[in-house]
Coordinates of C-alpha atoms in Angstrom, one line a residue:
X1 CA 0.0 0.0 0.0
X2 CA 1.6 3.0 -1.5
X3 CA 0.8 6.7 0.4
X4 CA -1.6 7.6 -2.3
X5 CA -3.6 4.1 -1.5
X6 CA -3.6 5.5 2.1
X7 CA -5.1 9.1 1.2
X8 CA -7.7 7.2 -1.1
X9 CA -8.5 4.7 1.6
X10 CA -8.5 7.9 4.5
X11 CA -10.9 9.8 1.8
X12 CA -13.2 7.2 1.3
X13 CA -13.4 6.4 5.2
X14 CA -13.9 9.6 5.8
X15 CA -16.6 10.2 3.3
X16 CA -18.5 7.0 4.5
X17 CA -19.2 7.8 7.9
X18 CA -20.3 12.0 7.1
X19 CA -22.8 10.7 3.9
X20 CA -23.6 7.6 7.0
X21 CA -24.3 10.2 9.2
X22 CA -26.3 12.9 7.0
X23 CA -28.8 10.3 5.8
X24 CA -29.0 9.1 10.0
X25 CA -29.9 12.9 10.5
X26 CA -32.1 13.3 7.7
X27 CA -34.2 10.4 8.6
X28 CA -34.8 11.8 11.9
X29 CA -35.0 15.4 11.2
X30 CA -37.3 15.5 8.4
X31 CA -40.3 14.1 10.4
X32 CA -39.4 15.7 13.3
X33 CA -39.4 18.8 11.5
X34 CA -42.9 18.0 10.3
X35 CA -44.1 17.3 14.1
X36 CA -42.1 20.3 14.9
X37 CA -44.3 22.6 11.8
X38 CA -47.7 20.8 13.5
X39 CA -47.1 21.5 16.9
X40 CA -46.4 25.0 16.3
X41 CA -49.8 25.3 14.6
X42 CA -51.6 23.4 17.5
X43 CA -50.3 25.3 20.2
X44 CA -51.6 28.3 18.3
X45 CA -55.1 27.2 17.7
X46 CA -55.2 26.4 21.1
X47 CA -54.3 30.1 22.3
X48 CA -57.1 31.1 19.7
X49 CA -59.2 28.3 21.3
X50 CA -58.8 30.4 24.6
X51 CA -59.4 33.5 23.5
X52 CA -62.6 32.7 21.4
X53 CA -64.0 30.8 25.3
X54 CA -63.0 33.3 27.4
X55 CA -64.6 36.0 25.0
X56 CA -68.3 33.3 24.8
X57 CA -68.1 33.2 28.5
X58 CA -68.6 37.0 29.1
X59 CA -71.5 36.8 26.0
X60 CA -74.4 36.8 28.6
X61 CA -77.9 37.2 26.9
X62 CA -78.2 40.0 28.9
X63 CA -74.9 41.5 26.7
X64 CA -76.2 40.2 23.3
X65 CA -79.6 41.9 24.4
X66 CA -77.8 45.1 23.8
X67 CA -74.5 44.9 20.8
X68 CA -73.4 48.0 21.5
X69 CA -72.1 47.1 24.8
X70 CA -70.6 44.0 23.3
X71 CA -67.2 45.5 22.6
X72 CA -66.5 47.0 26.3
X73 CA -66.6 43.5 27.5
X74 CA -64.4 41.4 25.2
X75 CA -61.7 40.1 27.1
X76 CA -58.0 41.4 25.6
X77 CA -56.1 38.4 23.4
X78 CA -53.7 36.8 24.6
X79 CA -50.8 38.2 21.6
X80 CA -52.2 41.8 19.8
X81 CA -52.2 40.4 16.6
X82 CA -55.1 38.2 17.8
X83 CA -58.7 39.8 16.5
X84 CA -62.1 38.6 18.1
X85 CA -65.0 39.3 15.9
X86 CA -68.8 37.8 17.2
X87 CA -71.4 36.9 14.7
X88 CA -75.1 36.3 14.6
X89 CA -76.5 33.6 12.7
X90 CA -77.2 35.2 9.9
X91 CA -73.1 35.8 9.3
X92 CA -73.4 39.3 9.8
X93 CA -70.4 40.2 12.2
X94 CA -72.6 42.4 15.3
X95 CA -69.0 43.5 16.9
X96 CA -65.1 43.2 17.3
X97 CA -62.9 42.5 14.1
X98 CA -62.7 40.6 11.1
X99 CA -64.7 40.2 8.2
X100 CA -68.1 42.0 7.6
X101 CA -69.7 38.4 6.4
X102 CA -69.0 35.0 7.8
X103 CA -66.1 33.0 6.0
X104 CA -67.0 29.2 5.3
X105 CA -65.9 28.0 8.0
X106 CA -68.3 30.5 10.4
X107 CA -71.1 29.4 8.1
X108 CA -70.6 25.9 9.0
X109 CA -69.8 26.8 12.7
X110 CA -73.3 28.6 12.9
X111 CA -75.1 25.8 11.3
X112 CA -73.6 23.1 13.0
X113 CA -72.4 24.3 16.3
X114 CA -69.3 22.2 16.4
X115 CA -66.1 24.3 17.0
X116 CA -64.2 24.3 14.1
X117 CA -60.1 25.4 14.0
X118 CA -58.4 25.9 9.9
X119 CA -56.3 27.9 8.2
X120 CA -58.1 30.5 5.9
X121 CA -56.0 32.1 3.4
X122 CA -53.6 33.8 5.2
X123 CA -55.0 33.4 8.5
X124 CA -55.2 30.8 11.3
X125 CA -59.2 30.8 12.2
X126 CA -60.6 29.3 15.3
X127 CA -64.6 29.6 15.7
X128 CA -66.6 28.7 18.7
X129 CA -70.3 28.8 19.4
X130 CA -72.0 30.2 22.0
X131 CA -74.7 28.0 22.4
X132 CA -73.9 24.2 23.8
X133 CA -76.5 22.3 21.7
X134 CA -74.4 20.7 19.6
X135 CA -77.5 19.1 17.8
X136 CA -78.9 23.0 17.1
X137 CA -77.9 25.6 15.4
X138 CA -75.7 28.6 16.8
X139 CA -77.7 31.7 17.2
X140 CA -74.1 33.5 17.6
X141 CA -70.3 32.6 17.4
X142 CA -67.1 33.7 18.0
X143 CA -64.2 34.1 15.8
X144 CA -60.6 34.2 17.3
X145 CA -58.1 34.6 14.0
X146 CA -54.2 36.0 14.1
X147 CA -51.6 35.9 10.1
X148 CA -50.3 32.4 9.9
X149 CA -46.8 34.1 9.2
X150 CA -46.6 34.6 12.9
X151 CA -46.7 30.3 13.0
X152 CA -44.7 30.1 10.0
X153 CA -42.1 32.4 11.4
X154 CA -41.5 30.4 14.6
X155 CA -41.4 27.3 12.4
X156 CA -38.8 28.7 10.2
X157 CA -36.8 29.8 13.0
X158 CA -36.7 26.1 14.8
X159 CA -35.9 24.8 11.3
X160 CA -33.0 27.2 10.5
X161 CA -32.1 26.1 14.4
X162 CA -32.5 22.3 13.4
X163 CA -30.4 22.9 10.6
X164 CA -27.5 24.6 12.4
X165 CA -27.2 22.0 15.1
X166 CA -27.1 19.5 12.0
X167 CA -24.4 21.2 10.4
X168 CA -22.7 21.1 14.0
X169 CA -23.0 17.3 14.3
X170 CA -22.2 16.8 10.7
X171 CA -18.7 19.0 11.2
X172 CA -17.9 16.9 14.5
X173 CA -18.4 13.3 12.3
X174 CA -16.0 15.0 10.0
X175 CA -13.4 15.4 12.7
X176 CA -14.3 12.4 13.9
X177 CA -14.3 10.6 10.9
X178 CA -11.1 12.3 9.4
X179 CA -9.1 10.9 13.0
X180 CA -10.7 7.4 12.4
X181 CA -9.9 7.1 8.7
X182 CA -6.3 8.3 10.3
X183 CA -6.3 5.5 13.0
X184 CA -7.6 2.9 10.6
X185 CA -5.0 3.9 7.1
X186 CA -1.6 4.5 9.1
X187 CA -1.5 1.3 10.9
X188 CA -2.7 -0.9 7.6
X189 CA 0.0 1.1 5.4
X190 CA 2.6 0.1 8.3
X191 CA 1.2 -3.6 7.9
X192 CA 1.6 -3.4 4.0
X193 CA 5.5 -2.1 4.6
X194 CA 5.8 -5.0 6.7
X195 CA 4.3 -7.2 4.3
X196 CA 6.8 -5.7 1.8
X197 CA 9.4 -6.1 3.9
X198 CA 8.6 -9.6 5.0
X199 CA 8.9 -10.8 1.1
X200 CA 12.3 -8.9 0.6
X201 CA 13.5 -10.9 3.3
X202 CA 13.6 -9.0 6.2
X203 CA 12.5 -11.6 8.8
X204 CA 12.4 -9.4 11.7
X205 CA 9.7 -7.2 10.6
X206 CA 7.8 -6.3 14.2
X207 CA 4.2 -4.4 12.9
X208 CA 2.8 -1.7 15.8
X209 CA 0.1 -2.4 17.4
X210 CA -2.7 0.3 16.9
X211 CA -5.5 -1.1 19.2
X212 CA -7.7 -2.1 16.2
X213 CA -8.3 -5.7 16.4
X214 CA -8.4 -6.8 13.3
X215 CA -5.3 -4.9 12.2
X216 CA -3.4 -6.5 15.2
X217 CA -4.2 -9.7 13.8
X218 CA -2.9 -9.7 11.1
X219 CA 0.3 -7.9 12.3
X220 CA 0.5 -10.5 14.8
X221 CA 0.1 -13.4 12.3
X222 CA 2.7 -11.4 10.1
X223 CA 4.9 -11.3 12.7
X224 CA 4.3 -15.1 13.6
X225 CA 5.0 -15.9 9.8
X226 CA 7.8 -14.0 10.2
X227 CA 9.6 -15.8 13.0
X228 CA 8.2 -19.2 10.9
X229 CA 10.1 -18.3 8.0
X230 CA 13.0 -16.9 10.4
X231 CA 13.4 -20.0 12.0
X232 CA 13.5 -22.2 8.6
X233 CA 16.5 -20.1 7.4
X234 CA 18.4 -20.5 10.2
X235 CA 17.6 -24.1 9.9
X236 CA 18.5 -24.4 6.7
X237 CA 21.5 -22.4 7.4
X238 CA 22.5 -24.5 10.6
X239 CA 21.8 -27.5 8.1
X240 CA 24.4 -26.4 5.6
X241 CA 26.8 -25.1 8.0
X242 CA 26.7 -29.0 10.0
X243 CA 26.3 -30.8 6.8
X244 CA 29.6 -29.6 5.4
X245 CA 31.2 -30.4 9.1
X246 CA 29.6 -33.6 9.8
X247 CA 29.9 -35.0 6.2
X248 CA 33.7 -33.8 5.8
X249 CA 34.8 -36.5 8.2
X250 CA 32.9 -39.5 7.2
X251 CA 33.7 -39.0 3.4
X252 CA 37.5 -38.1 4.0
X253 CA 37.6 -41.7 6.1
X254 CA 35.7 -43.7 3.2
X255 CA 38.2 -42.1 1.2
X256 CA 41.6 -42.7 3.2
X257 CA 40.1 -46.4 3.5
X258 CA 39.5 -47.3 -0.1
X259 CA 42.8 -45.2 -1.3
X260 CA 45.0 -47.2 1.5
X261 CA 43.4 -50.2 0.3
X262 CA 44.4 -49.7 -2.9
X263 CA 47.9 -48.7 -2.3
X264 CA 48.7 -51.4 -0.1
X265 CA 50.0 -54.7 -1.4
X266 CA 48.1 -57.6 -0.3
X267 CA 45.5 -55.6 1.5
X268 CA 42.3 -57.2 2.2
X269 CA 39.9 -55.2 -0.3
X270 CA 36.6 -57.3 1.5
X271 CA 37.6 -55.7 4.8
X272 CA 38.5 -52.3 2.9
X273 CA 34.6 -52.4 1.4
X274 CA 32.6 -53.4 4.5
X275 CA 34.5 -50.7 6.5
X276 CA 33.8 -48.3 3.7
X277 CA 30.1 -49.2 3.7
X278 CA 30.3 -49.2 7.2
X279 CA 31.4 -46.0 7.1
X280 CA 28.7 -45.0 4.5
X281 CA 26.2 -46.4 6.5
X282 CA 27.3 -43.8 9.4
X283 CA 27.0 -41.2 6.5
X284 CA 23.7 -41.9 5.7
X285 CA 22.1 -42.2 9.4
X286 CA 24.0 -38.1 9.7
X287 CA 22.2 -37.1 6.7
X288 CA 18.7 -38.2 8.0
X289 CA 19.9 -36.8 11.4
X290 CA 20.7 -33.6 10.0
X291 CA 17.9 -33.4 7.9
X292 CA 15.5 -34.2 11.2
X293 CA 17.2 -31.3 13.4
X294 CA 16.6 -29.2 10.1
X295 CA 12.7 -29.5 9.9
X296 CA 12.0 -30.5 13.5
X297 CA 10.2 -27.1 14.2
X298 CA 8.8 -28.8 17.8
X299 CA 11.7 -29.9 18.9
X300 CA 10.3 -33.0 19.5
X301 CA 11.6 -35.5 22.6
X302 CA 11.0 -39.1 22.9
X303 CA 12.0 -41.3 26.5
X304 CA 15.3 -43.2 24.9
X305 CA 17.9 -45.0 26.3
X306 CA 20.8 -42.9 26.2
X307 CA 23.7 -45.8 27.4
X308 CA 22.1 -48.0 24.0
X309 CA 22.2 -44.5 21.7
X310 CA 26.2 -43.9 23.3
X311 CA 27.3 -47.4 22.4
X312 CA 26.5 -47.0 18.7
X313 CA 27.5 -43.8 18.2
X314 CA 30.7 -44.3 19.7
X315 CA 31.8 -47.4 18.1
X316 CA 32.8 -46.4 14.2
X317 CA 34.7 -43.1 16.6
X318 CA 36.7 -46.1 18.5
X319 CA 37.9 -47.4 15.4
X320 CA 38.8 -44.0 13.8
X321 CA 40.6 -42.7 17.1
X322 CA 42.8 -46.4 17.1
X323 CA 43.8 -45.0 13.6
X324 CA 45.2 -41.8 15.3
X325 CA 46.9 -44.3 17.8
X326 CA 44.4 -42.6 20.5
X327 CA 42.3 -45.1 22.5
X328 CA 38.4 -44.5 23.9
X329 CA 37.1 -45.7 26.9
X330 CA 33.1 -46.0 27.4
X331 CA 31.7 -45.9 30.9
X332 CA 28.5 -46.6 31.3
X333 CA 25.9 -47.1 34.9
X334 CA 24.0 -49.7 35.1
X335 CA 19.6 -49.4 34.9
X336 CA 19.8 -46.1 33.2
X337 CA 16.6 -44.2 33.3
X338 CA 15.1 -43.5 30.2
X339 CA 16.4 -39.9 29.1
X340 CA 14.0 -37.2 27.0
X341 CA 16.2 -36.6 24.5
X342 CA 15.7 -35.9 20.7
X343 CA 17.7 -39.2 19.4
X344 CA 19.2 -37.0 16.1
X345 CA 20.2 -34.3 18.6
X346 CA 21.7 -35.9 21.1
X347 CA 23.5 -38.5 18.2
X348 CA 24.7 -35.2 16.1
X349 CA 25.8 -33.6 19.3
X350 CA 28.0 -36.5 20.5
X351 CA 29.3 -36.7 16.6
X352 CA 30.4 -33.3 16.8
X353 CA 32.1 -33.7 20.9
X354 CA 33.9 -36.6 19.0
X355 CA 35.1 -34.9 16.6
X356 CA 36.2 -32.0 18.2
X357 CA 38.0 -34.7 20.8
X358 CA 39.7 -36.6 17.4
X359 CA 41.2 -33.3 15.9
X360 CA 41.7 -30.7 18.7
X361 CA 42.2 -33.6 21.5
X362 CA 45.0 -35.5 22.9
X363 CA 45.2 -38.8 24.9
X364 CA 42.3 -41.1 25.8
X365 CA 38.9 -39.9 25.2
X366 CA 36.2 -41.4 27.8
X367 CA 32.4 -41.4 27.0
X368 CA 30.5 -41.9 30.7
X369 CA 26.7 -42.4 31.0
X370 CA 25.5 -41.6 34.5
X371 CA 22.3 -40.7 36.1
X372 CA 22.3 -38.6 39.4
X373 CA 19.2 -35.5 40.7
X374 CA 16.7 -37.0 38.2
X375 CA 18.9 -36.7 35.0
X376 CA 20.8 -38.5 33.2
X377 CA 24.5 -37.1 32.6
X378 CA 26.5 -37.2 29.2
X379 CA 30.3 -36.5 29.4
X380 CA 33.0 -36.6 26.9
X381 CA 36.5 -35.7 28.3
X382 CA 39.9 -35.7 26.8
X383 CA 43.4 -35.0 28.1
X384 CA 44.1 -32.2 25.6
X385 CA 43.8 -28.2 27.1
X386 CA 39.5 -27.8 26.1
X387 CA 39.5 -31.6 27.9
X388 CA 35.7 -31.9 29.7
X389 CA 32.0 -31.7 28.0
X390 CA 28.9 -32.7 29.5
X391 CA 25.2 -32.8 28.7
X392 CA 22.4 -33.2 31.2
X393 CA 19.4 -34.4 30.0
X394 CA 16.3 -34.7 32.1
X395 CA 15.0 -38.1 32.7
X396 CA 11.0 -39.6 33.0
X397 CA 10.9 -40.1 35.9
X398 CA 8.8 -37.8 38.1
X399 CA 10.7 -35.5 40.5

């Protein structure tokens, strides 16, 4: 992932979660604008609903008796844009404001007597009767009106308010999305490099974590592959490097053998070939043991006996050390436990000590098998300056 795949990826992240969160708010705020527009225009029929009642409950017959007096007792509206205007049946407004005739919806009010509450052009109308037959017609009614701009005005005003506090919440999932997008694209860029890195070769390639679980994941699985890999190399490098020192001596003795053979009159060539197939045969069990160190990734330990596993590995050295006019001595205890051990290890191990002893030695060599604290013991000692090796290897027996 290159840095413009990170800006692209940060973009589109980003994007996402504002266009996410404008159709959230738009879902949401267009009905509750709607509720908002209706409530406005309920609570103000009400207020004309109590002005049009308070003005009926001061209409006495004794007031309607006389219509000139009907004026002095109107109560005051609640706002002064509210007008009170009281009709007879006929529609013909008698006193306060509004129109000279009755609108449709006084007519209907003064046939029916059923308050009625609608918008009328550019007016918000509320008509009451004053009678409370609602099976009779309404010798007289009231009409409470006020400009519907007033309600539109305070509509307006929440919805331009509705809309600021939008554009607030859409800037802060901006901000918010723009340091998301940031926490999400840096750490899978640094997993990309890694991933780069990790096929150039570099097996120690360590990703951050970013506390994003998913990208942690994978770096930790990256890394693990990376230690895999890691690991193989230095196998196969371990491999190479004991295959060239732990074949070198086996080859230069089948060699030395089949060439003294060969040189020497009389020499027995039967004995010359089964030591040289002997010797072959030792060749062949390194290889596999090499080869089992090489792509044993557990490190896998069986219970073996270690005295049986000494004795064969020592006997072709015993032959090859009486050639160098050196002699070995093998020491073994008796009822060895049973030692966990990987049996290619411990025989490659003891091929190297061996050698080591055969060309940077002097004198006797001893092998000694011992047990002694739940262990069994491995030594390999020589009388030259580097003369004492030993390996411990835990047994099965419970401690």
């Amino acid at each position: 992932m290159t840095a413009g795949d990170t800006v692209r990826l940060s973009s589109m992240v980003q994007r996402t979660i504002v266009v996410v969160s404008a159709l959230a708010m738009l879902l949401f705020a267009v009905p509750l604008a709607v509720v908002v527009g209706g409530l406005y225009r309920g609570e103000a029929q009400e207020h004309l609903a109590r002005d049009a009642e308070r003005s009926r409950s001061v209409l006495t017959p004794a007031v309607l008796a006389q219509p000139s007096t009907i004026p002095s007792v109107l109560p005051v509206p609640h706002e002064p844009t509210v007008v009170i205007g009281v009709y007879d049946g006929t529609g013909l407004r008698i006193a306060g404001e509004g129109p000279a005739r009755a609108d449709p919806i006084t007519g209907r009010v003064s046939a029916t007597g059923v308050e009625e509450s609608a918008r009328l052009g550019s007016e918000l109308v509320t008509v009451v009767p004053l009678t409370e037959d609602a099976d009779a017609p309404a010798a007289y009614v009231v009409r409470a009106a006020e400009p519907y701009a007033l309600v539109q005005h305070i509509v307006w005003l929440t919805w331009a308010l509705m809309a600021a506090l939008a554009l607030a919440v859409l800037g802060l999932a901006a901000a918010l999305a723009r340091r998301q997008a940031r926490r999400l694209a840096q750490p899978l860029q640094q997993l990309a490099e890694s991933a780069a890195a990790l096929g150039q070769g570099d097996f120690s390639v360590r990703p951050n974590r970013s506390r994003v679980r998913e990208v942690d994941d994978a770096g930790r699985n990256l890394e693990l592959t990376a230690r895999r890999l890691g690991g193989m190399l230095e196998r196969e490098r371990a491999f190479s490097a004991d295959a060239s020192h732990q074949l070198r001596g086996p080859l230069t003795a089948v060699r030395i053998g089949l060439e003294a053979s060969l040189l020497t009159p009389g020499a027995d060539l039967r004995t010359s070939v089964q030591d040289a197939l002997s010797d072959l045969d030792r060749l062949e069990r390194t290889v596999l043991d090499l080869l089992a160190l090489a792509r044993d990734t557990r490190r896998a330990t069986e219970c073996i006996d270690a005295g049986a596993l000494v004795r064969d590995v020592v006997q072709p050295w015993s032959r090859r050390l009486a050639d160098a006019g050196r002699a070995l001595i093998t020491a073994l205890d008796d009822e060895l436990p049973g030692a966990l051990v990987s049996p290619p290890a411990l025989r490659t191990v003891l091929d190297v000590l061996l050698d080591n002893a055969l060309t940077h030695g002097a004198g006797t060599v001893r092998v000694a098998v011992r047990s002694a604290d739940q262990t069994v013991i491995v030594e390999v000692a020589d009388q030259g300056a580097v003369s004492y090796t030993h390996l411990t290897l835990p047994t099965n027996r419970e401690v």
